[in-house]
Tab-separated table of C-alpha atoms in Angstrom:
chain	number	residue	atom	x	y	z
A	1	MET	CA	-67.249	24.843	11.844
A	2	THR	CA	-64.018	26.698	10.939
A	3	GLU	CA	-61.065	23.914	11.103
A	4	GLU	CA	-58.099	24.699	12.847
A	5	LEU	CA	-55.061	25.961	10.805
A	6	LYS	CA	-52.073	23.820	11.765
A	7	LYS	CA	-49.489	25.828	9.945
A	8	GLY	CA	-45.993	23.768	9.389
A	9	LEU	CA	-48.403	20.835	10.337
A	10	GLU	CA	-47.192	21.566	14.026
A	11	GLY	CA	-48.393	18.800	16.333
A	12	VAL	CA	-50.551	17.008	13.923
A	13	LEU	CA	-50.344	13.283	13.909
A	14	VAL	CA	-50.330	11.744	10.150
A	15	ALA	CA	-48.921	8.472	10.397
A	16	GLU	CA	-47.990	5.329	12.910
A	17	SER	CA	-44.429	4.274	13.112
A	18	SER	CA	-42.410	1.942	15.164
A	19	LEU	CA	-39.173	3.148	14.104
A	20	SER	CA	-38.369	5.971	16.343
A	21	TYR	CA	-39.588	7.887	19.327
A	22	ILE	CA	-39.044	11.344	20.952
A	23	ASP	CA	-39.673	12.936	24.054
A	24	GLY	CA	-38.901	16.469	23.765
A	25	ASP	CA	-39.669	17.220	27.470
A	26	GLU	CA	-37.307	14.403	29.175
A	27	GLY	CA	-34.769	14.645	25.780
A	28	LYS	CA	-35.092	11.514	24.935
A	29	LEU	CA	-34.498	10.079	21.195
A	30	VAL	CA	-35.319	6.162	20.739
A	31	TYR	CA	-35.118	3.663	17.876
A	32	ARG	CA	-37.229	0.805	17.659
A	33	GLY	CA	-37.041	0.970	21.641
A	34	TYR	CA	-33.605	1.357	22.445
A	35	THR	CA	-32.408	4.804	23.588
A	36	ILE	CA	-29.939	6.626	21.409
A	37	ASP	CA	-27.316	6.399	24.514
A	38	ASP	CA	-27.458	2.981	24.208
A	39	LEU	CA	-26.976	2.557	20.580
A	40	ALA	CA	-24.575	5.054	20.103
A	41	GLU	CA	-22.183	3.187	23.019
A	42	ASN	CA	-22.999	-0.469	22.244
A	43	ALA	CA	-23.913	-0.422	18.234
A	44	SER	CA	-22.309	0.292	15.114
A	45	PHE	CA	-23.971	2.243	11.943
A	46	GLU	CA	-24.463	-0.978	10.163
A	47	GLU	CA	-26.443	-2.404	12.963
A	48	VAL	CA	-28.701	0.567	13.297
A	49	VAL	CA	-29.284	0.252	9.789
A	50	TYR	CA	-29.919	-3.305	9.713
A	51	MET	CA	-32.628	-2.975	12.602
A	52	LEU	CA	-34.296	-0.180	10.981
A	53	TRP	CA	-35.177	-1.905	8.151
A	54	HIS	CA	-35.445	-5.190	9.607
A	55	GLY	CA	-37.199	-4.588	12.589
A	56	GLU	CA	-34.131	-6.175	15.111
A	57	LEU	CA	-30.726	-5.854	15.678
A	58	PRO	CA	-28.321	-8.291	13.667
A	59	ASN	CA	-26.914	-11.549	15.411
A	60	ARG	CA	-23.649	-12.147	14.565
A	61	ASP	CA	-23.734	-14.098	11.183
A	62	GLU	CA	-26.497	-11.523	9.806
A	63	LEU	CA	-24.494	-8.868	10.793
A	64	SER	CA	-21.520	-10.219	8.913
A	65	GLU	CA	-23.672	-10.927	5.924
A	66	PHE	CA	-25.287	-7.368	5.788
A	67	LYS	CA	-21.774	-5.708	6.105
A	68	ALA	CA	-20.212	-7.752	3.353
A	69	ALA	CA	-23.274	-7.331	1.153
A	70	MET	CA	-22.897	-3.231	1.987
A	71	ALA	CA	-19.351	-3.471	1.119
A	72	GLU	CA	-19.758	-5.132	-2.181
A	73	GLU	CA	-22.235	-2.140	-3.371
A	74	ARG	CA	-19.618	0.689	-2.872
A	75	HIS	CA	-18.269	1.219	-6.329
A	76	ILE	CA	-19.815	3.431	-8.238
A	77	ASP	CA	-20.465	3.075	-11.865
A	78	ASP	CA	-18.375	5.104	-14.679
A	79	GLY	CA	-21.396	6.784	-15.777
A	80	VAL	CA	-21.975	7.814	-11.991
A	81	GLN	CA	-18.439	8.966	-11.850
A	82	ARG	CA	-18.324	11.411	-14.846
A	83	LEU	CA	-21.448	12.983	-13.311
A	84	VAL	CA	-19.375	13.611	-9.642
A	85	ARG	CA	-16.735	14.735	-11.779
A	86	ASP	CA	-18.752	17.082	-13.606
A	87	LEU	CA	-20.504	18.439	-10.591
A	88	ALA	CA	-16.951	19.039	-8.792
A	89	GLU	CA	-15.321	20.662	-11.714
A	90	ALA	CA	-18.295	23.063	-12.038
A	91	ASP	CA	-18.243	23.712	-8.370
A	92	GLU	CA	-21.484	22.537	-7.952
A	93	GLU	CA	-22.855	23.278	-4.225
A	94	PRO	CA	-22.488	19.979	-2.701
A	95	MET	CA	-26.043	19.317	-1.477
A	96	ALA	CA	-27.287	20.082	-4.970
A	97	ALA	CA	-24.675	17.717	-6.087
A	98	LEU	CA	-25.655	15.341	-3.881
A	99	ARG	CA	-29.324	15.149	-5.013
A	100	THR	CA	-28.138	14.845	-8.642
A	101	ILE	CA	-26.193	12.121	-7.588
A	102	VAL	CA	-28.993	10.257	-5.719
A	103	SER	CA	-31.090	10.450	-9.145
A	104	GLU	CA	-28.292	9.466	-11.538
A	105	LEU	CA	-27.921	6.131	-9.278
A	106	SER	CA	-31.259	4.947	-10.532
A	107	ALA	CA	-29.569	4.403	-14.002
A	108	TYR	CA	-27.754	1.644	-12.558
A	109	ASP	CA	-29.978	0.196	-10.453
A	110	PRO	CA	-30.697	-3.423	-11.598
A	111	ASP	CA	-33.628	-3.301	-9.676
A	112	ALA	CA	-34.790	-0.100	-11.198
A	113	ASP	CA	-37.755	-1.185	-13.145
A	114	ALA	CA	-39.154	-3.333	-10.030
A	115	ASP	CA	-42.569	-2.812	-8.645
A	116	PRO	CA	-42.183	0.295	-6.389
A	117	THR	CA	-43.547	-1.778	-3.337
A	118	ASP	CA	-41.450	-4.799	-3.970
A	119	GLU	CA	-40.313	-5.138	-0.286
A	120	ALA	CA	-36.687	-7.185	-1.548
A	121	ALA	CA	-35.931	-4.979	-4.356
A	122	ASN	CA	-36.347	-1.992	-2.129
A	123	LEU	CA	-34.110	-3.384	0.251
A	124	ARG	CA	-31.817	-3.954	-2.400
A	125	LYS	CA	-31.746	-0.434	-3.722
A	126	GLY	CA	-32.013	0.643	-0.204
A	127	ARG	CA	-28.497	-1.257	0.369
A	128	ARG	CA	-27.174	-0.110	-2.641
A	129	ILE	CA	-27.569	3.505	-1.970
A	130	THR	CA	-26.482	4.002	1.236
A	131	ALA	CA	-23.485	2.138	0.300
A	132	LYS	CA	-22.750	4.330	-2.407
A	133	ILE	CA	-23.444	8.155	-1.424
A	134	PRO	CA	-20.288	7.847	0.316
A	135	THR	CA	-18.055	6.742	-2.594
A	136	ALA	CA	-19.336	9.519	-4.380
A	137	LEU	CA	-19.256	12.215	-1.957
A	138	ALA	CA	-15.797	11.523	-1.209
A	139	ALA	CA	-14.977	11.436	-4.717
A	140	PHE	CA	-16.957	14.546	-5.175
A	141	ALA	CA	-14.896	16.379	-1.986
A	142	ARG	CA	-11.656	15.133	-3.526
A	143	ILE	CA	-12.415	16.032	-7.478
A	144	ARG	CA	-12.948	19.658	-6.389
A	145	ASP	CA	-9.752	20.120	-4.375
A	146	GLY	CA	-7.541	18.620	-7.181
A	147	ASN	CA	-7.599	15.170	-6.104
A	148	ASP	CA	-8.173	12.000	-7.607
A	149	PRO	CA	-10.706	9.939	-6.208
A	150	VAL	CA	-9.923	6.949	-3.717
A	151	ASP	CA	-11.633	3.343	-4.429
A	152	PRO	CA	-13.494	1.994	-1.516
A	153	ARG	CA	-12.348	-0.650	0.120
A	154	GLU	CA	-14.207	-3.924	1.426
A	155	ASP	CA	-12.071	-4.957	4.617
A	156	LEU	CA	-13.074	-1.573	6.167
A	157	ASP	CA	-16.491	-0.361	8.452
A	158	HIS	CA	-19.209	1.843	6.521
A	159	ALA	CA	-17.703	4.883	8.802
A	160	ALA	CA	-14.006	3.925	8.700
A	161	ASN	CA	-14.227	3.247	4.612
A	162	PHE	CA	-15.849	6.988	4.464
A	163	LEU	CA	-12.531	8.864	5.997
A	164	TYR	CA	-10.416	6.682	3.962
A	165	MET	CA	-11.834	7.639	0.701
A	166	LEU	CA	-12.149	11.330	1.685
A	167	ASN	CA	-8.445	11.701	2.938
A	168	GLY	CA	-6.388	9.017	1.371
A	169	GLU	CA	-5.295	7.252	4.170
A	170	GLU	CA	-7.048	4.773	6.669
A	171	PRO	CA	-7.995	6.709	10.087
A	172	ASP	CA	-6.941	5.769	13.328
A	173	ASP	CA	-9.628	3.710	15.681
A	174	VAL	CA	-10.777	6.880	17.702
A	175	LEU	CA	-11.569	8.809	14.312
A	176	ALA	CA	-13.559	5.992	13.020
A	177	ASP	CA	-15.354	5.116	16.146
A	178	THR	CA	-15.945	8.671	16.942
A	179	PHE	CA	-17.426	9.270	13.044
A	180	ASP	CA	-19.304	5.913	13.034
A	181	MET	CA	-21.359	6.953	16.400
A	182	ALA	CA	-21.864	10.125	14.719
A	183	LEU	CA	-23.692	8.294	11.897
A	184	VAL	CA	-25.754	6.361	14.827
A	185	LEU	CA	-26.828	9.699	16.185
A	186	HIS	CA	-28.064	10.820	12.533
A	187	ALA	CA	-29.828	7.741	11.459
A	188	ASP	CA	-33.390	8.692	12.508
A	189	HIS	CA	-35.286	11.256	13.877
A	190	GLY	CA	-39.286	10.872	13.629
A	191	LEU	CA	-41.289	12.250	11.417
A	192	ASN	CA	-38.694	15.098	10.644
A	193	ALA	CA	-39.184	17.516	7.152
A	194	SER	CA	-36.920	15.384	5.126
A	195	THR	CA	-38.036	11.739	6.275
A	196	PHE	CA	-41.989	13.364	5.554
A	197	SER	CA	-40.876	14.387	2.378
A	198	ALA	CA	-38.913	10.753	1.135
A	199	THR	CA	-43.075	9.506	2.618
A	200	VAL	CA	-45.075	12.014	0.641
A	201	THR	CA	-43.134	11.271	-2.402
A	202	ALA	CA	-43.465	7.480	-1.867
A	203	SER	CA	-47.178	7.800	-0.899
A	204	THR	CA	-47.563	8.287	-4.844
A	205	LEU	CA	-46.239	4.950	-5.444
A	206	ALA	CA	-42.829	7.083	-6.908
A	207	ASP	CA	-39.637	4.456	-6.746
A	208	LEU	CA	-37.546	4.482	-4.058
A	209	HIS	CA	-34.612	6.630	-5.612
A	210	SER	CA	-37.479	9.446	-6.109
A	211	ALA	CA	-38.394	9.438	-2.443
A	212	ILE	CA	-35.033	9.495	-1.007
A	213	THR	CA	-33.865	12.514	-3.916
A	214	SER	CA	-37.039	14.689	-2.623
A	215	ALA	CA	-35.345	13.837	0.922
A	216	VAL	CA	-32.014	15.497	0.434
A	217	GLY	CA	-33.559	17.929	-1.174
A	218	THR	CA	-35.536	19.231	1.835
A	219	LEU	CA	-32.496	18.535	3.736
A	220	SER	CA	-30.438	20.975	2.037
A	221	GLY	CA	-32.122	23.809	3.524
A	222	SER	CA	-30.608	25.565	6.705
A	223	LEU	CA	-34.167	25.428	8.928
A	224	HIS	CA	-32.877	21.444	8.711
A	225	GLY	CA	-29.466	20.150	7.516
A	226	GLY	CA	-27.888	22.793	7.295
A	227	ALA	CA	-27.747	24.383	10.335
A	228	ASN	CA	-24.400	22.346	11.649
A	229	GLN	CA	-22.183	24.269	8.484
A	230	ASP	CA	-23.572	27.656	9.686
A	231	VAL	CA	-22.378	26.412	13.387
A	232	MET	CA	-18.876	26.239	12.520
A	233	GLU	CA	-19.056	29.056	10.310
A	234	MET	CA	-19.923	31.030	13.537
A	235	LEU	CA	-17.415	29.185	15.173
A	236	LYS	CA	-14.648	30.356	12.984
A	237	GLU	CA	-16.052	34.228	13.030
A	238	VAL	CA	-15.618	34.042	16.927
A	239	ASP	CA	-11.925	32.729	16.426
A	240	ALA	CA	-11.497	35.044	13.792
A	241	SER	CA	-12.725	38.588	16.214
A	242	ASP	CA	-10.685	39.864	18.634
A	243	LYS	CA	-13.627	39.200	21.032
A	244	ASP	CA	-14.138	36.512	23.792
A	245	PRO	CA	-16.778	34.065	22.906
A	246	LEU	CA	-19.266	35.391	25.820
A	247	GLN	CA	-18.805	38.748	24.310
A	248	TRP	CA	-19.036	37.819	20.800
A	249	VAL	CA	-22.268	36.183	21.251
A	250	GLN	CA	-24.071	38.732	23.262
A	251	ASP	CA	-22.968	41.145	20.373
A	252	ALA	CA	-24.519	39.356	17.911
A	253	ILE	CA	-28.178	39.016	19.652
A	254	GLU	CA	-27.967	42.957	19.925
A	255	GLU	CA	-27.588	42.847	16.343
A	256	GLY	CA	-30.310	40.598	15.922
A	257	ARG	CA	-28.298	37.738	14.950
A	258	ARG	CA	-30.023	34.076	15.068
A	259	VAL	CA	-27.285	32.011	16.480
A	260	PRO	CA	-27.178	28.675	14.446
A	261	GLY	CA	-27.710	24.868	16.364
A	262	PHE	CA	-30.061	26.116	19.008
A	263	GLY	CA	-33.650	25.387	19.371
A	264	HIS	CA	-35.906	22.301	18.169
A	265	ARG	CA	-39.415	21.527	16.921
A	266	VAL	CA	-39.427	18.747	19.357
A	267	TYR	CA	-37.184	19.145	22.200
A	268	ASN	CA	-37.811	21.555	24.901
A	269	VAL	CA	-34.675	20.544	26.503
A	270	LYS	CA	-31.176	19.769	25.468
A	271	ASP	CA	-30.973	17.492	22.390
A	272	PRO	CA	-29.635	13.862	23.974
A	273	ARG	CA	-27.575	13.505	20.564
A	274	ALA	CA	-25.926	16.971	21.378
A	275	LYS	CA	-24.932	15.637	24.878
A	276	ILE	CA	-23.223	12.615	23.379
A	277	LEU	CA	-21.548	14.836	20.815
A	278	SER	CA	-20.484	17.349	23.282
A	279	LYS	CA	-18.362	14.683	25.046
A	280	LYS	CA	-16.934	13.669	21.593
A	281	SER	CA	-15.561	17.314	20.971
A	282	LYS	CA	-14.040	17.607	24.146
A	283	ALA	CA	-12.077	14.239	23.920
A	284	LEU	CA	-11.084	15.147	20.290
A	285	GLY	CA	-10.533	18.626	21.737
A	286	GLU	CA	-8.401	17.069	24.612
A	287	ALA	CA	-5.842	15.673	21.646
A	288	GLY	CA	-5.676	18.325	19.526
A	289	ASP	CA	-6.568	22.281	20.487
A	290	MET	CA	-9.902	22.902	22.837
A	291	LYS	CA	-10.796	26.133	21.421
A	292	TRP	CA	-13.377	25.022	19.323
A	293	TYR	CA	-15.281	22.982	22.334
A	294	ASP	CA	-14.479	25.866	24.731
A	295	TYR	CA	-15.815	28.493	21.932
A	296	SER	CA	-19.141	26.172	22.133
A	297	VAL	CA	-19.392	25.895	25.348
A	298	ALA	CA	-19.107	29.773	26.345
A	299	VAL	CA	-22.066	30.069	23.387
A	300	GLU	CA	-24.267	27.349	25.122
A	301	ASP	CA	-24.213	28.586	28.514
A	302	PHE	CA	-24.605	32.243	27.622
A	303	LEU	CA	-28.040	31.211	25.698
A	304	THR	CA	-29.148	28.712	28.029
A	305	ASP	CA	-28.680	30.775	30.835
A	306	GLU	CA	-29.873	34.071	29.716
A	307	LYS	CA	-32.087	33.041	26.928
A	308	GLY	CA	-33.330	29.854	28.188
A	309	LEU	CA	-32.204	27.875	25.126
A	310	ALA	CA	-30.855	24.952	24.856
A	311	PRO	CA	-28.732	23.487	21.630
A	312	ASN	CA	-29.772	20.493	18.980
A	313	VAL	CA	-27.435	18.121	17.528
A	314	ASP	CA	-25.894	20.426	15.065
A	315	PHE	CA	-24.206	22.689	17.471
A	316	TYR	CA	-21.761	20.392	18.541
A	317	SER	CA	-21.370	17.867	15.545
A	318	ALA	CA	-20.100	21.285	14.179
A	319	SER	CA	-16.888	21.019	16.106
A	320	THR	CA	-16.770	17.452	15.893
A	321	TYR	CA	-16.612	16.990	12.301
A	322	TYR	CA	-14.246	20.104	11.919
A	323	GLN	CA	-11.734	18.882	14.594
A	324	MET	CA	-11.573	15.214	12.678
A	325	GLY	CA	-10.765	17.272	9.057
A	326	ILE	CA	-13.738	17.069	7.265
A	327	PRO	CA	-14.991	20.144	5.383
A	328	VAL	CA	-17.161	22.471	6.516
A	329	ASP	CA	-19.430	22.377	3.528
A	330	ILE	CA	-19.967	18.721	3.469
A	331	TYR	CA	-21.499	18.489	6.710
A	332	THR	CA	-24.965	18.331	5.496
A	333	PRO	CA	-24.148	15.565	2.777
A	334	ILE	CA	-23.018	13.876	5.863
A	335	PHE	CA	-26.169	14.042	7.723
A	336	ALA	CA	-27.942	12.493	4.552
A	337	MET	CA	-25.311	9.942	4.209
A	338	SER	CA	-26.589	9.237	7.736
A	339	ARG	CA	-30.154	9.759	7.423
A	340	VAL	CA	-30.743	8.007	4.337
A	341	GLY	CA	-30.887	4.682	6.260
A	342	GLY	CA	-34.309	6.400	8.360
A	343	TRP	CA	-35.320	7.699	5.029
A	344	ILE	CA	-35.301	3.705	3.547
A	345	ALA	CA	-37.059	2.722	6.670
A	346	HIS	CA	-39.792	5.009	6.613
A	347	VAL	CA	-40.358	4.890	3.337
A	348	LEU	CA	-40.519	0.909	3.391
A	349	GLU	CA	-43.377	1.597	6.374
A	350	GLN	CA	-45.077	3.694	4.503
A	351	TYR	CA	-45.201	1.459	0.949
A	352	GLU	CA	-46.454	-1.459	3.722
A	353	ASP	CA	-50.078	0.639	4.490
A	354	ASN	CA	-49.788	3.268	2.015
A	355	ARG	CA	-52.189	5.868	1.582
A	356	LEU	CA	-51.799	8.600	-0.611
A	357	ILE	CA	-50.896	11.893	1.651
A	358	ARG	CA	-52.413	14.722	0.334
A	359	PRO	CA	-53.252	17.378	2.857
A	360	ARG	CA	-55.930	20.193	2.436
A	361	ALA	CA	-55.143	24.380	2.695
A	362	ARG	CA	-57.499	27.114	3.672
A	363	TYR	CA	-58.471	29.355	0.764
A	364	VAL	CA	-58.043	32.885	1.428
A	365	GLY	CA	-58.535	34.536	-2.129
A	366	PRO	CA	-61.045	36.880	-3.580
A	367	ASP	CA	-64.247	35.691	-4.530
A	368	ASP	CA	-67.253	36.003	-7.273
A	369	ARG	CA	-64.771	37.225	-9.948
A	370	SER	CA	-65.656	37.290	-13.834
A	371	VAL	CA	-62.651	37.544	-16.356
A	372	PRO	CA	-62.403	40.575	-18.061
A	373	SER	CA	-61.891	41.217	-21.761
A	374	LEU	CA	-58.112	42.063	-22.766
A	375	GLU	CA	-59.246	45.452	-23.311
A	376	GLU	CA	-60.434	46.207	-19.782
A	377	ARG	CA	-57.577	44.966	-17.838
């Protein structure tokens, strides 16, 4: 009996998880029983990460302790700082730089030699990775622009501290809250490609840094994490043209171009994260320039009405980040800065009940060949 081939593992169940659930028909995303709408409105990124790692939302004392512990880990070692500078001055692509930086962090981690399945050590390593990625990313972005890095502050929340290190000034509450919400929205999303990559690596009993490095490499592809950058490049192209957005998108489709930020392997309706971010994009536009939001709505309306396509999270994160003054080519590293919380949670879950992930492929090559001599080839 021929086994059914599932290309891309589509529809294949490979694990059980208590971390997040997606209802693609209803447009629903849940972290550990809490809807993304509830969390985005009522929980900070630190609270969400704590919940993903520990199973429950923290109480006041647990949150205070967790935030303090995270803040203490924000500084990066001199060797990592030198690497960040070298990568920035070499004009390395940001996701490639982040992949290398995450790997380098292991050289300075006090728990680097711990057993890969040591949960306490992994929680400490996870805390360091999560806390140091924003510092390294902000330093990379500033150095390549000819500016000095800004040291992290321990008195700011995770989101506000990143914006402070990136721009050199403390963000106002609106920007800090908007960015924090964006981090919450991106923190986990089931067994997506990068999360699966992390769990595959962890299933070999490789260490946490190796698993997260695998995930960063997987996220770098345009079919996964790179779409939000592509969306913003598209919106800038619309702005630079002499066409209205509706005409631009009609022409693009006639030319056979793929419009980024639409469609999803799981969602059959509008991504619930896109609904939340569209409101944030509109609010930022009302306080500044509405054109980016207006362009986005025009493109969405046409593709939804004419093609039955719904936007995913990347579509509105693009205009939201752009209006916050974030450089376009670090959108995907920011995605990683958030999703690392989910990656670590899934790796911890994998280690708890580990089995080596080893699928098979159907062989379709030639049969019954004999090796000819060199003279006969």
